[in-house]
Short mmCIF file of C-alpha atoms in Angstrom, two decimals:
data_model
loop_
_atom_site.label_atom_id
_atom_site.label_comp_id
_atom_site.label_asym_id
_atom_site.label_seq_id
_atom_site.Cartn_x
_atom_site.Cartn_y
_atom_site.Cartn_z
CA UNK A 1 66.70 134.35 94.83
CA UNK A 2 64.87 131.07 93.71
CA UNK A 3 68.57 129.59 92.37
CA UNK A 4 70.23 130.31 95.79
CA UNK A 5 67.43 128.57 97.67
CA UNK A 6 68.05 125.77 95.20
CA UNK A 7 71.79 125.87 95.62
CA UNK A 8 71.60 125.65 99.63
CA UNK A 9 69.52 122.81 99.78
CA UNK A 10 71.67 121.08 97.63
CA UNK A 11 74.36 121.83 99.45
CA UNK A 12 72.28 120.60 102.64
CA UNK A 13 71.89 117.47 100.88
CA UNK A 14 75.40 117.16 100.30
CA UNK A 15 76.25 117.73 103.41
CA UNK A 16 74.10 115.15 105.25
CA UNK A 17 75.17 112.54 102.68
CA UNK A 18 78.55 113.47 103.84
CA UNK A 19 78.10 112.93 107.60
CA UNK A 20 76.40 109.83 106.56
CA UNK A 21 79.60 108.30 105.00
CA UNK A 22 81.52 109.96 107.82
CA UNK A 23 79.75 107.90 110.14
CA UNK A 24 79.54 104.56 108.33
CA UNK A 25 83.58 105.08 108.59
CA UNK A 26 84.22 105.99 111.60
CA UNK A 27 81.69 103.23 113.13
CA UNK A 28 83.55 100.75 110.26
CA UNK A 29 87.01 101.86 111.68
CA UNK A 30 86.00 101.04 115.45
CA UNK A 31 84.24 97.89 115.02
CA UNK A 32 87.95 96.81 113.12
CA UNK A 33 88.94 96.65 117.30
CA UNK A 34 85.79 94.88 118.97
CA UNK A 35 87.39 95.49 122.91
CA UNK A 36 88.06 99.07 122.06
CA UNK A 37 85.22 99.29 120.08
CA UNK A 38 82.78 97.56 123.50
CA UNK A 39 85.11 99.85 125.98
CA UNK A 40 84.02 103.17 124.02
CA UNK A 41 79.94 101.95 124.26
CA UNK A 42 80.15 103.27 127.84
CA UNK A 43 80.75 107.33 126.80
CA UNK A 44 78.97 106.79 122.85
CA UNK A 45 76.67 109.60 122.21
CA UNK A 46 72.73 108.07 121.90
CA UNK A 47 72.84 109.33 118.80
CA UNK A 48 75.39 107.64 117.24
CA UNK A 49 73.73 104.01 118.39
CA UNK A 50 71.80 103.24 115.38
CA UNK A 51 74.74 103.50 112.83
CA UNK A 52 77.23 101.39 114.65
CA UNK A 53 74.02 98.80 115.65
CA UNK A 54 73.52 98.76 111.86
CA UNK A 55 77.44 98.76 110.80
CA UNK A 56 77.49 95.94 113.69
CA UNK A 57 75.25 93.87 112.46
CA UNK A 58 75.89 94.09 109.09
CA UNK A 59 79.62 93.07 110.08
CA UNK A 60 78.29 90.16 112.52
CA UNK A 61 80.39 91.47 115.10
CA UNK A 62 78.48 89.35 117.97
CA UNK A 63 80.39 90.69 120.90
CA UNK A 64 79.88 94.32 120.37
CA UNK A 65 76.25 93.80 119.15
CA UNK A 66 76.03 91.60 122.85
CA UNK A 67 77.29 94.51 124.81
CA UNK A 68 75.09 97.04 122.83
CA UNK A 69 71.64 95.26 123.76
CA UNK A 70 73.22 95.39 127.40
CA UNK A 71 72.93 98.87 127.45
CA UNK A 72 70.84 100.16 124.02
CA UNK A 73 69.36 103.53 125.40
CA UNK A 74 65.96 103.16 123.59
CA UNK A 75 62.54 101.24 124.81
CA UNK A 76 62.55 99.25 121.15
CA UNK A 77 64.76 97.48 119.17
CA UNK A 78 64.03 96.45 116.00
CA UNK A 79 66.35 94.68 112.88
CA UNK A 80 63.99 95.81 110.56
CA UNK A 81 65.40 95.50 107.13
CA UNK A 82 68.35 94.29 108.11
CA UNK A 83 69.45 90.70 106.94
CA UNK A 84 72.72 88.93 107.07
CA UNK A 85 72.59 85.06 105.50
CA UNK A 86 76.36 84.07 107.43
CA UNK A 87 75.67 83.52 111.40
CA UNK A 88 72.26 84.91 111.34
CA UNK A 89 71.20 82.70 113.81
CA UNK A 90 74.40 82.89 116.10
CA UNK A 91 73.67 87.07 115.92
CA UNK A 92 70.29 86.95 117.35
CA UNK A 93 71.42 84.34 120.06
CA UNK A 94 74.24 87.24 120.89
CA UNK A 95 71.12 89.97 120.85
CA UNK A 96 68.97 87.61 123.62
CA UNK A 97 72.16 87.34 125.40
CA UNK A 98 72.19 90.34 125.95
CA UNK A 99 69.50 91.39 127.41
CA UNK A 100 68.79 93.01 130.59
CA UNK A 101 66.23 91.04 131.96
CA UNK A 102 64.42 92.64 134.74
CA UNK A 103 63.31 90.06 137.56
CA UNK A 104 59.36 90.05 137.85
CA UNK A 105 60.01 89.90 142.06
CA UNK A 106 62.05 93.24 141.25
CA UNK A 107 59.47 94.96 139.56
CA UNK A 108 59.83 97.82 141.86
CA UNK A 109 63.50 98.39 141.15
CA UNK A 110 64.61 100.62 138.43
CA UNK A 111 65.35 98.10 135.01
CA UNK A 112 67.08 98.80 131.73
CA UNK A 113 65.40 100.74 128.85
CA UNK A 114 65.09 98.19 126.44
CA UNK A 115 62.01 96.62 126.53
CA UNK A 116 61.20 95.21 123.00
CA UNK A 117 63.57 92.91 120.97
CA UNK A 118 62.25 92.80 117.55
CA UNK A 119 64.42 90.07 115.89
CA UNK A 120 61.44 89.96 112.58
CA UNK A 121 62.96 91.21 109.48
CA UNK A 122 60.23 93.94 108.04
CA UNK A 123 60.54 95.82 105.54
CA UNK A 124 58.17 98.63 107.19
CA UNK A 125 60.17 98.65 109.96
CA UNK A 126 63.63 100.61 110.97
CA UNK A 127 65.94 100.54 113.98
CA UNK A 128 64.05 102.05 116.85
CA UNK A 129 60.62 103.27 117.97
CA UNK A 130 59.56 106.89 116.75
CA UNK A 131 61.09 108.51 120.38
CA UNK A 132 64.39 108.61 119.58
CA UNK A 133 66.12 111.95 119.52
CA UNK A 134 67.17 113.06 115.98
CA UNK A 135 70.05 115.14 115.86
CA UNK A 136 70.84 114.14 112.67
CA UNK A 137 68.79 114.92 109.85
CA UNK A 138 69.80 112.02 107.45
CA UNK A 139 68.57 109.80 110.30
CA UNK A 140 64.72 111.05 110.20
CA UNK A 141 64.32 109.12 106.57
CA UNK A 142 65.46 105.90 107.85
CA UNK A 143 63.05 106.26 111.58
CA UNK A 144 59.91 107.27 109.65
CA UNK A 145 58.12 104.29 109.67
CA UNK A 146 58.43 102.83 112.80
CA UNK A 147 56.33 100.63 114.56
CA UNK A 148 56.08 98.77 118.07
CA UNK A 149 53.99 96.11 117.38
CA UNK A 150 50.85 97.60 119.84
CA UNK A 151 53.28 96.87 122.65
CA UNK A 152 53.56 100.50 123.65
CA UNK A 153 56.58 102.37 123.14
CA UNK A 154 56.94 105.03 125.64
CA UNK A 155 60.20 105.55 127.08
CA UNK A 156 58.66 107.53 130.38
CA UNK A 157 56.78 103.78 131.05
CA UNK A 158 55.50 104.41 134.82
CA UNK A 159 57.17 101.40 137.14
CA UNK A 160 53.40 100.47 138.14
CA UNK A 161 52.93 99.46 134.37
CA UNK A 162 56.06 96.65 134.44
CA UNK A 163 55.71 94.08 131.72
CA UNK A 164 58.04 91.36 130.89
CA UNK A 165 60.33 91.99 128.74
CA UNK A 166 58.98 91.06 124.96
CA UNK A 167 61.42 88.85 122.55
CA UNK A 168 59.45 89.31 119.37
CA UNK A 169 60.76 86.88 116.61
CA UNK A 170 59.47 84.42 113.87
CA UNK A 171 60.48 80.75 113.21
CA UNK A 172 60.51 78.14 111.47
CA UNK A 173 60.29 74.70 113.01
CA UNK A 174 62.08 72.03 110.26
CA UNK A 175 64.81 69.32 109.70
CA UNK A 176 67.00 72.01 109.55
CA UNK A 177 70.10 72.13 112.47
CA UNK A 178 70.74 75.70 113.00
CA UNK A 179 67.36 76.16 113.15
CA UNK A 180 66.48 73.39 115.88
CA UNK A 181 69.50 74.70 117.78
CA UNK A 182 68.27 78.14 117.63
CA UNK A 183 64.65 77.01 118.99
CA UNK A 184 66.59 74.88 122.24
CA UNK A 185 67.98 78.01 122.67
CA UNK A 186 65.03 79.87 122.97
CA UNK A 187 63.79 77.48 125.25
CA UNK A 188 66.59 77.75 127.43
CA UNK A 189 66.08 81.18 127.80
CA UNK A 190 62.44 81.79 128.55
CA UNK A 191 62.76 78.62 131.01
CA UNK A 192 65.82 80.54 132.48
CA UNK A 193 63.66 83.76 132.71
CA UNK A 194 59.77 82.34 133.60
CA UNK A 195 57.71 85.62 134.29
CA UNK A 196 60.21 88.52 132.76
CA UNK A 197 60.78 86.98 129.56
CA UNK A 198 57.82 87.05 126.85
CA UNK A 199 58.34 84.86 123.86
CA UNK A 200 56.18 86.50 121.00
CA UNK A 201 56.02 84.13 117.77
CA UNK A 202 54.15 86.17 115.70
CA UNK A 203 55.00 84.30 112.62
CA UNK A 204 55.26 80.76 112.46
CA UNK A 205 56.48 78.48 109.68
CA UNK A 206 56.48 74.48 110.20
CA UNK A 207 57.21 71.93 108.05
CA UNK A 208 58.16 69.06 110.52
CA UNK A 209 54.98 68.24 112.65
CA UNK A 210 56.37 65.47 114.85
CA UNK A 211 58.62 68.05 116.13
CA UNK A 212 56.17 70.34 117.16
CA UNK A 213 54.77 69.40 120.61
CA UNK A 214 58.23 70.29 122.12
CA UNK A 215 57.95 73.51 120.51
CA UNK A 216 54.65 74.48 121.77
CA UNK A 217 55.56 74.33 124.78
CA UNK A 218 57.22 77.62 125.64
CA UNK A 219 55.34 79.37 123.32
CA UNK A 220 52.41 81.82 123.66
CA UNK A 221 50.22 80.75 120.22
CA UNK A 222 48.19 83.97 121.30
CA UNK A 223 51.03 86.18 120.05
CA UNK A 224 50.63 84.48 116.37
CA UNK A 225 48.86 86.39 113.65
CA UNK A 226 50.83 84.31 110.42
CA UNK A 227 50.75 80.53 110.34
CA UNK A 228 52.21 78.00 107.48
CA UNK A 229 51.37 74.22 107.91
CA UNK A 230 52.99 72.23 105.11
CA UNK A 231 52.41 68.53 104.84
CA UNK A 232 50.00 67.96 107.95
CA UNK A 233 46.94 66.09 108.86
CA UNK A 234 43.77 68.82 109.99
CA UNK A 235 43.52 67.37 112.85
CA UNK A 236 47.13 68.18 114.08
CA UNK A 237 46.09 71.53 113.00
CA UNK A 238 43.37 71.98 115.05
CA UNK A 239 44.33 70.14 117.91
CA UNK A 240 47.99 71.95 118.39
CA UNK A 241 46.75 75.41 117.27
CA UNK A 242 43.24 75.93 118.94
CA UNK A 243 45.10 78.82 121.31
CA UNK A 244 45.30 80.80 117.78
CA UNK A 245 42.11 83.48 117.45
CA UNK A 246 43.91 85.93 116.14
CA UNK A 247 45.25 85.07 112.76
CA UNK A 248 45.87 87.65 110.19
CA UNK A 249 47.09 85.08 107.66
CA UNK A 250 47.05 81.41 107.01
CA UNK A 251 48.97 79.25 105.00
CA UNK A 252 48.44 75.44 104.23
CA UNK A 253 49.47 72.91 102.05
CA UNK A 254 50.01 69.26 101.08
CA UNK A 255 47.13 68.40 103.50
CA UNK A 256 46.21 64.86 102.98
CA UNK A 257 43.45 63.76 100.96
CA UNK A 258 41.49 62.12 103.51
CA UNK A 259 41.76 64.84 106.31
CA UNK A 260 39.71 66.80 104.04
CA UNK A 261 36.59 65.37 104.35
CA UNK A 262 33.89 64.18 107.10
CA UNK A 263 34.96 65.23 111.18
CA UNK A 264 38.11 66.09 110.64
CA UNK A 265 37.16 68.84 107.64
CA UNK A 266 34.22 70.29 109.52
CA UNK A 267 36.24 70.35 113.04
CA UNK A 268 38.60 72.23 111.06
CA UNK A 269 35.74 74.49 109.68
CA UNK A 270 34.71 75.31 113.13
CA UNK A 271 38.15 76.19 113.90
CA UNK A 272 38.55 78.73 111.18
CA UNK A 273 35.53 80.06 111.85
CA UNK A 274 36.64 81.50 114.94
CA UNK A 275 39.66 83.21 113.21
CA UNK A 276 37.77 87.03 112.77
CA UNK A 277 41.14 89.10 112.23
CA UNK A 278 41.95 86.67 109.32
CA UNK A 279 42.90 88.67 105.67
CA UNK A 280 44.67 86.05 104.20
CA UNK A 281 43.88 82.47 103.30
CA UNK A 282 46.67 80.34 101.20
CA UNK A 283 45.46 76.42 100.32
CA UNK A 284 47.86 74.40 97.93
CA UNK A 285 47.16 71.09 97.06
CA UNK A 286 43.94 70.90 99.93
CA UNK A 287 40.80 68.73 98.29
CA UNK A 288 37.91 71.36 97.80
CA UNK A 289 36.33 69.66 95.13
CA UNK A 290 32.31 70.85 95.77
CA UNK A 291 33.48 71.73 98.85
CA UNK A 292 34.51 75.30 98.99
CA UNK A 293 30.49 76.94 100.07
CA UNK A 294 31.65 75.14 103.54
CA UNK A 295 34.66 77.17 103.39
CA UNK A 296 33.51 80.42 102.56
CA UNK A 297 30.31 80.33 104.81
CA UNK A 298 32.98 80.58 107.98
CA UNK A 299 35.64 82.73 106.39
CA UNK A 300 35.25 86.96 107.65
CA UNK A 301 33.08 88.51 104.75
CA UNK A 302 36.44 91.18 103.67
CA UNK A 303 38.79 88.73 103.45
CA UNK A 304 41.69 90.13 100.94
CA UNK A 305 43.64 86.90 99.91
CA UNK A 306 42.38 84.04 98.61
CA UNK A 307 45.15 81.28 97.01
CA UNK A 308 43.14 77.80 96.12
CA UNK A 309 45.89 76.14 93.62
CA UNK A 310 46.08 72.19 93.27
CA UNK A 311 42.86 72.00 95.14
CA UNK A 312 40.23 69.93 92.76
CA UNK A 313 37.71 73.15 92.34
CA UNK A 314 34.77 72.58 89.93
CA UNK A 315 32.34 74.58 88.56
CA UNK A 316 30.15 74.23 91.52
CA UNK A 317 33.48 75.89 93.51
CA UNK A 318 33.18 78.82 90.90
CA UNK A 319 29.69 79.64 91.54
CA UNK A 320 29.83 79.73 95.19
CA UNK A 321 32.75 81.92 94.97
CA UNK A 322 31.12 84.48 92.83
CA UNK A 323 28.17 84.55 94.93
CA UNK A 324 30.07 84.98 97.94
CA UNK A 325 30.36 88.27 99.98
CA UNK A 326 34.12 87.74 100.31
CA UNK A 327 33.73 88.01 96.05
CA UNK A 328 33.00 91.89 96.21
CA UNK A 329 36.48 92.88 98.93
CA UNK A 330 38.92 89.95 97.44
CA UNK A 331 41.69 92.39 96.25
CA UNK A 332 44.04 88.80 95.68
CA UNK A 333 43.34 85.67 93.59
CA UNK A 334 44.64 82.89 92.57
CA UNK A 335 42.75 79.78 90.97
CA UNK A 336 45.89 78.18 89.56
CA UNK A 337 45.92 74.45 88.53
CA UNK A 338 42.33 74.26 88.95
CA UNK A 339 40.26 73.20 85.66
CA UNK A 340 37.91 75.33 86.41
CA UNK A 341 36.98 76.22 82.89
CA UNK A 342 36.41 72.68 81.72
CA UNK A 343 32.26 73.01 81.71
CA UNK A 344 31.56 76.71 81.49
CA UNK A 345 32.79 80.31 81.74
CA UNK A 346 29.78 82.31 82.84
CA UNK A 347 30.52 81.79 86.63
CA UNK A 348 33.96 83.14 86.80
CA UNK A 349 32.83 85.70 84.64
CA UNK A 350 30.49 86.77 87.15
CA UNK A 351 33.17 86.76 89.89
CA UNK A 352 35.53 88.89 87.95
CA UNK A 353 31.93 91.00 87.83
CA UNK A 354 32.05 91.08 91.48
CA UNK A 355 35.30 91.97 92.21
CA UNK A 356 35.80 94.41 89.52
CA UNK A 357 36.02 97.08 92.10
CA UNK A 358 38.51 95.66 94.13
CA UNK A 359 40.82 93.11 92.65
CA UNK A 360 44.54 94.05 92.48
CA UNK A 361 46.38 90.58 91.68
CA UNK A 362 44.64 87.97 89.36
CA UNK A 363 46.35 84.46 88.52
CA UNK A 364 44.16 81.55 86.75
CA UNK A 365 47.57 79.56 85.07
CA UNK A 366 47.12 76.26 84.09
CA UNK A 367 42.92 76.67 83.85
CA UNK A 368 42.02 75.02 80.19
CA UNK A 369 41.37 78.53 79.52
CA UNK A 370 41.29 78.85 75.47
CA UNK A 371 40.53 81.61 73.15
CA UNK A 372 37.09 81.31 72.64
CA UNK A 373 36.82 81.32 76.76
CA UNK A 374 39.33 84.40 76.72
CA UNK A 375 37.74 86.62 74.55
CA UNK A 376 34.26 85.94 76.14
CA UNK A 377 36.25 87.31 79.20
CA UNK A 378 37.95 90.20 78.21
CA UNK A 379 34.60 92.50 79.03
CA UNK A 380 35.00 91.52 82.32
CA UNK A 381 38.44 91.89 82.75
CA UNK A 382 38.39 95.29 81.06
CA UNK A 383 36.51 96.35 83.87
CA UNK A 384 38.77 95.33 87.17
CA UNK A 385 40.00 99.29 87.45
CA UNK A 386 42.50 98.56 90.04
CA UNK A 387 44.25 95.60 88.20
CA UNK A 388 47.74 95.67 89.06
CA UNK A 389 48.95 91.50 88.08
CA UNK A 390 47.29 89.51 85.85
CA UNK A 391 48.81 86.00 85.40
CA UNK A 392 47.13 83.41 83.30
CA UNK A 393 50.08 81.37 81.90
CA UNK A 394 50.01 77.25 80.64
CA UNK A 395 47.02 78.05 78.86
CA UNK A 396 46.70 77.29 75.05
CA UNK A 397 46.14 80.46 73.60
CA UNK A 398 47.14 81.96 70.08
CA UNK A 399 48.59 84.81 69.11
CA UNK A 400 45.63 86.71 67.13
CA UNK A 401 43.66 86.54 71.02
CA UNK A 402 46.75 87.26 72.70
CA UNK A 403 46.87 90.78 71.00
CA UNK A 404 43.36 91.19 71.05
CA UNK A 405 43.84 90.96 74.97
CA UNK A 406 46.19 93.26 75.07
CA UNK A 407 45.10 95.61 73.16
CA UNK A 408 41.57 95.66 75.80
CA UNK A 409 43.97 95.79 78.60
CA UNK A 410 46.53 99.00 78.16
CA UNK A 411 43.24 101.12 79.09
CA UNK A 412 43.46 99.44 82.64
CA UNK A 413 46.18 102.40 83.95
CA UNK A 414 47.23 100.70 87.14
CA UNK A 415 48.11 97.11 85.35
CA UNK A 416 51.77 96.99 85.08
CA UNK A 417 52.40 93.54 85.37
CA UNK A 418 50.71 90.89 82.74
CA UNK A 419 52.24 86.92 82.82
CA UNK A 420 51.13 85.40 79.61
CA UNK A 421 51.51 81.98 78.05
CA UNK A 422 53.65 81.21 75.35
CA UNK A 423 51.30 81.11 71.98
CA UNK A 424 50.47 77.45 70.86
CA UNK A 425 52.03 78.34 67.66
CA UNK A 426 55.91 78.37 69.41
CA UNK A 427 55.48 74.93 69.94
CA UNK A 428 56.17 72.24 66.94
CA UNK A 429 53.25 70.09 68.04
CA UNK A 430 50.95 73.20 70.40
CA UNK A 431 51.49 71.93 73.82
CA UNK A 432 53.71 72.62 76.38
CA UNK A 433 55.40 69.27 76.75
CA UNK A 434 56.70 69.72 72.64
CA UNK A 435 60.02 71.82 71.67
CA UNK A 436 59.70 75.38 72.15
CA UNK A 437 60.89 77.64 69.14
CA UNK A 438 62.87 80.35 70.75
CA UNK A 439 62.80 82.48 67.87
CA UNK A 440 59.46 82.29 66.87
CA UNK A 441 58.75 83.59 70.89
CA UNK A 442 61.28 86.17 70.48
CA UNK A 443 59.23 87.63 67.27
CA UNK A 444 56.06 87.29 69.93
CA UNK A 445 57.92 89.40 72.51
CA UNK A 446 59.21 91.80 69.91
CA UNK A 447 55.47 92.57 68.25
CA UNK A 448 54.09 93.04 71.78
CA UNK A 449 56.61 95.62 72.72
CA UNK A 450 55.79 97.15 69.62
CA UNK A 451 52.30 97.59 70.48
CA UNK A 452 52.36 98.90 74.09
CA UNK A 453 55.15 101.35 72.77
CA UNK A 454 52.16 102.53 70.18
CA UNK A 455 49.54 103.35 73.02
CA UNK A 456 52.34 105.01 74.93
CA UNK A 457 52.45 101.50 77.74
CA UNK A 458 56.08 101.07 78.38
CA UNK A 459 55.50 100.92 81.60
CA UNK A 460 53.68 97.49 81.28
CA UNK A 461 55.65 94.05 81.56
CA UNK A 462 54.84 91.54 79.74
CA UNK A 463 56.77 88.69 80.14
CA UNK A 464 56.32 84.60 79.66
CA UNK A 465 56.98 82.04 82.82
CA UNK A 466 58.79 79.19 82.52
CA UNK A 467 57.02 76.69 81.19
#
């Protein structure tokens, strides 16, 4: 009885895989005619939307993807994982075109279904909301995780609850063409539609300031919980972004030396102090040198990220970090290019300590970190249960410690993932900038597969970065 259950399911499985492939054809064989392909959207079964969307897209066919917006039969679209490097742009300017867009002094009259354009690629995220109709098994895998951004997503929306319709997208403002046309596009179309068209940026990437202002202008900085600021002065930070309270993440770097200190660092301070939804905090080559208390007295108390590489941290840094309340929820860290272990140890020590019961992803490359300061460590590190990346390469350590380390880590269950430096002893003259001796690292990798294959750790990594 058992072995005919087992046979029908797999015959189930079979099956769906079948009308899968079926589908991927027959929506691959229409879209080879685009006008027959846009004249048989009018009697297409709601179904059978999603796979010739996808199959669309995939293709850039542009016209039929146009027509399909016109009339998708869902409240939410979403690209989700999909990604396509050729015409990208030039497809999501055929998606906006379009739309439906209901006028806001016709709020009364009876609009299209579509209501959310989500033009962000996520990988959490599939094709439509969770109300669409499944007649097809093999479809409830890919429409499991669904989300509509908090938007709301019901498709029985009463006509007294009329919003604009939301363009959800993020972008990147650079020297880059495609990308400048794609923004004047943008701009076009939300001037075009004032009051029924919502620009949402919720993610916004900018590494051309002066270009900026023009930007700003059409869009609603409310809507933006990820921002990345390369190469800009704090002020222009502050002064172009106060709108944003509701960062989740924030990214900046190359901030000049001199914005970093005096009015311009503590107006900044102020600023982030008013970001309470913030998780994630990302400074590259930012002056913090005795600085970071400052920082950490404003940031929210469970922050989960913390990246301070290139940013001048001392020992002083160290010890305000470990006595920090953000010390004991950090489950990301990286203290990369920072010689933080020039004086003493005992203060990161105490911060690995603290976060013990937390901390997932660990990176201290390029720290001065030597044996002596290694093994004084490994007690510590031994203890972070929920390790998952530990990174610590560019630092002169030898082989003896190396296996010492790992031999304290394969106890630590959920570390899969360890990014050592090459031993001193590769190199003819023990630091990085000498010849490296490939074969005397190839006997290093060899001997350290060895050992995790004698505690039963195969499942580890360990692998060298470039140097």
């Amino acid at each position: 009885m058992e072995d005919d259950l087992q046979l029908q399911i797999r015959f189930i499985k079979m099956d769906q895989k079948a009308t899968a492939t079926l589908l991927e054809l027959a929506a691959k064989s229409l879209l080879s005619n685009e006008p027959a392909a846009i004249h048989a959207l009018e009697e297409l079964p709601r179904d059978l939307f999603v796979p010739l969307f996808i199959a669309a897209f995939l293709g850039g066919h542009m016209k039929v993807l146009k027509e399909m917006v016109s009339i998708w039969p869902f409240h939410c679209l979403h690209i989700g994982t999909l990604s396509r490097e050729e015409s990208y742009y030039e497809i999501l300017e055929a998606m906006i075109d379009g739309l439906q867009i209901l006028p806001a002094q016709n709020s009364s009259t009876c609009g299209p279904k579509l209501r959310i354009l989500d033009l962000m690629e996520d990988q959490d995220c599939e094709t439509t909301c969770p109300s669409i109709r499944k007649t097809f098994p093999f479809l409830e895998e890919a429409q499991r995780n669904v989300r509509c951004l908090g938007i709301g997503n019901s498709e029985s929306e009463p006509l007294s609850a009329w919003k604009p319709t939301e363009v959800l997208v993020d972008l990147s403002i650079s020297g880059n063409l495609k990308k400048k046309q794609f923004l004047s596009f943008l701009q076009n179309k939300v001037e075009e539609n004032i009051g029924s068209l919502h620009l949402c940026c919720r993610g916004l990437h900018i590494d051309s300031m002066p270009a900026v202002k023009s930007v700003l202008q059409f869009l609603d900085l409310g809507c933006t919980d990820h921002l990345e600021v390369y190469k800009a002065d704090l002020s222009e930070v502050t002064t172009h972004f106060a709108q944003m309270t509701h960062l989740n993440s924030l990214s900046l770097s190359n901030i000049p030396f001199k914005s970093c200190k005096g009015r311009k660092f503590n107006t900044f301070l102020t600023w982030l102090g008013h970001q309470d939804n913030l998780q994630d905090l990302i400074l590259c080559s930012f002056c913090l040198k005795n600085q970071l208390h400052k920082l950490l007295r404003v940031l929210p108390p469970r922050l989960d990220t913390l990246y301070l590489t290139f940013c001048g941290l001392s020992n002083r840094d160290v010890i305000a970090l470990s006595q920090s309340s953000q010390a004991t929820h950090l489950t990301q860290l990286n203290l990369s290019n920072n010689q933080i272990f020039s004086e003493v140890y005992e203060p990161f020590q105490t911060l690995l300590e603290k976060a013990s019961g937390t901390l997932q992803h660990l990176e201290v490359n390029n720290c001065l970190i030597t044996d002596s300061i290694l093994s004084a460590l490994l007690p510590a590190l031994s203890h972070c249960s929920h390790l998952r990346i530990l990174s610590f390469a560019s630092n002169p350590i030898t082989m003896p410690v190396l296996r010492s380390l790992l031999q304290h880590l394969t106890s630590l269950t959920k570390l899969k993932y360890v990014i050592y430096p090459v031993p001193v002893h590769c190199y003819e003259q023990e630091d990085f900038h000498s010849t490296l001796d490939q074969q005397k690292l190839a006997e290093v990798q060899a001997q350290l597969k060895v050992m995790l294959h004698a505690v039963q750790r195969d499942d580890m990594n360990w692998t060298t970065s470039p140097e």
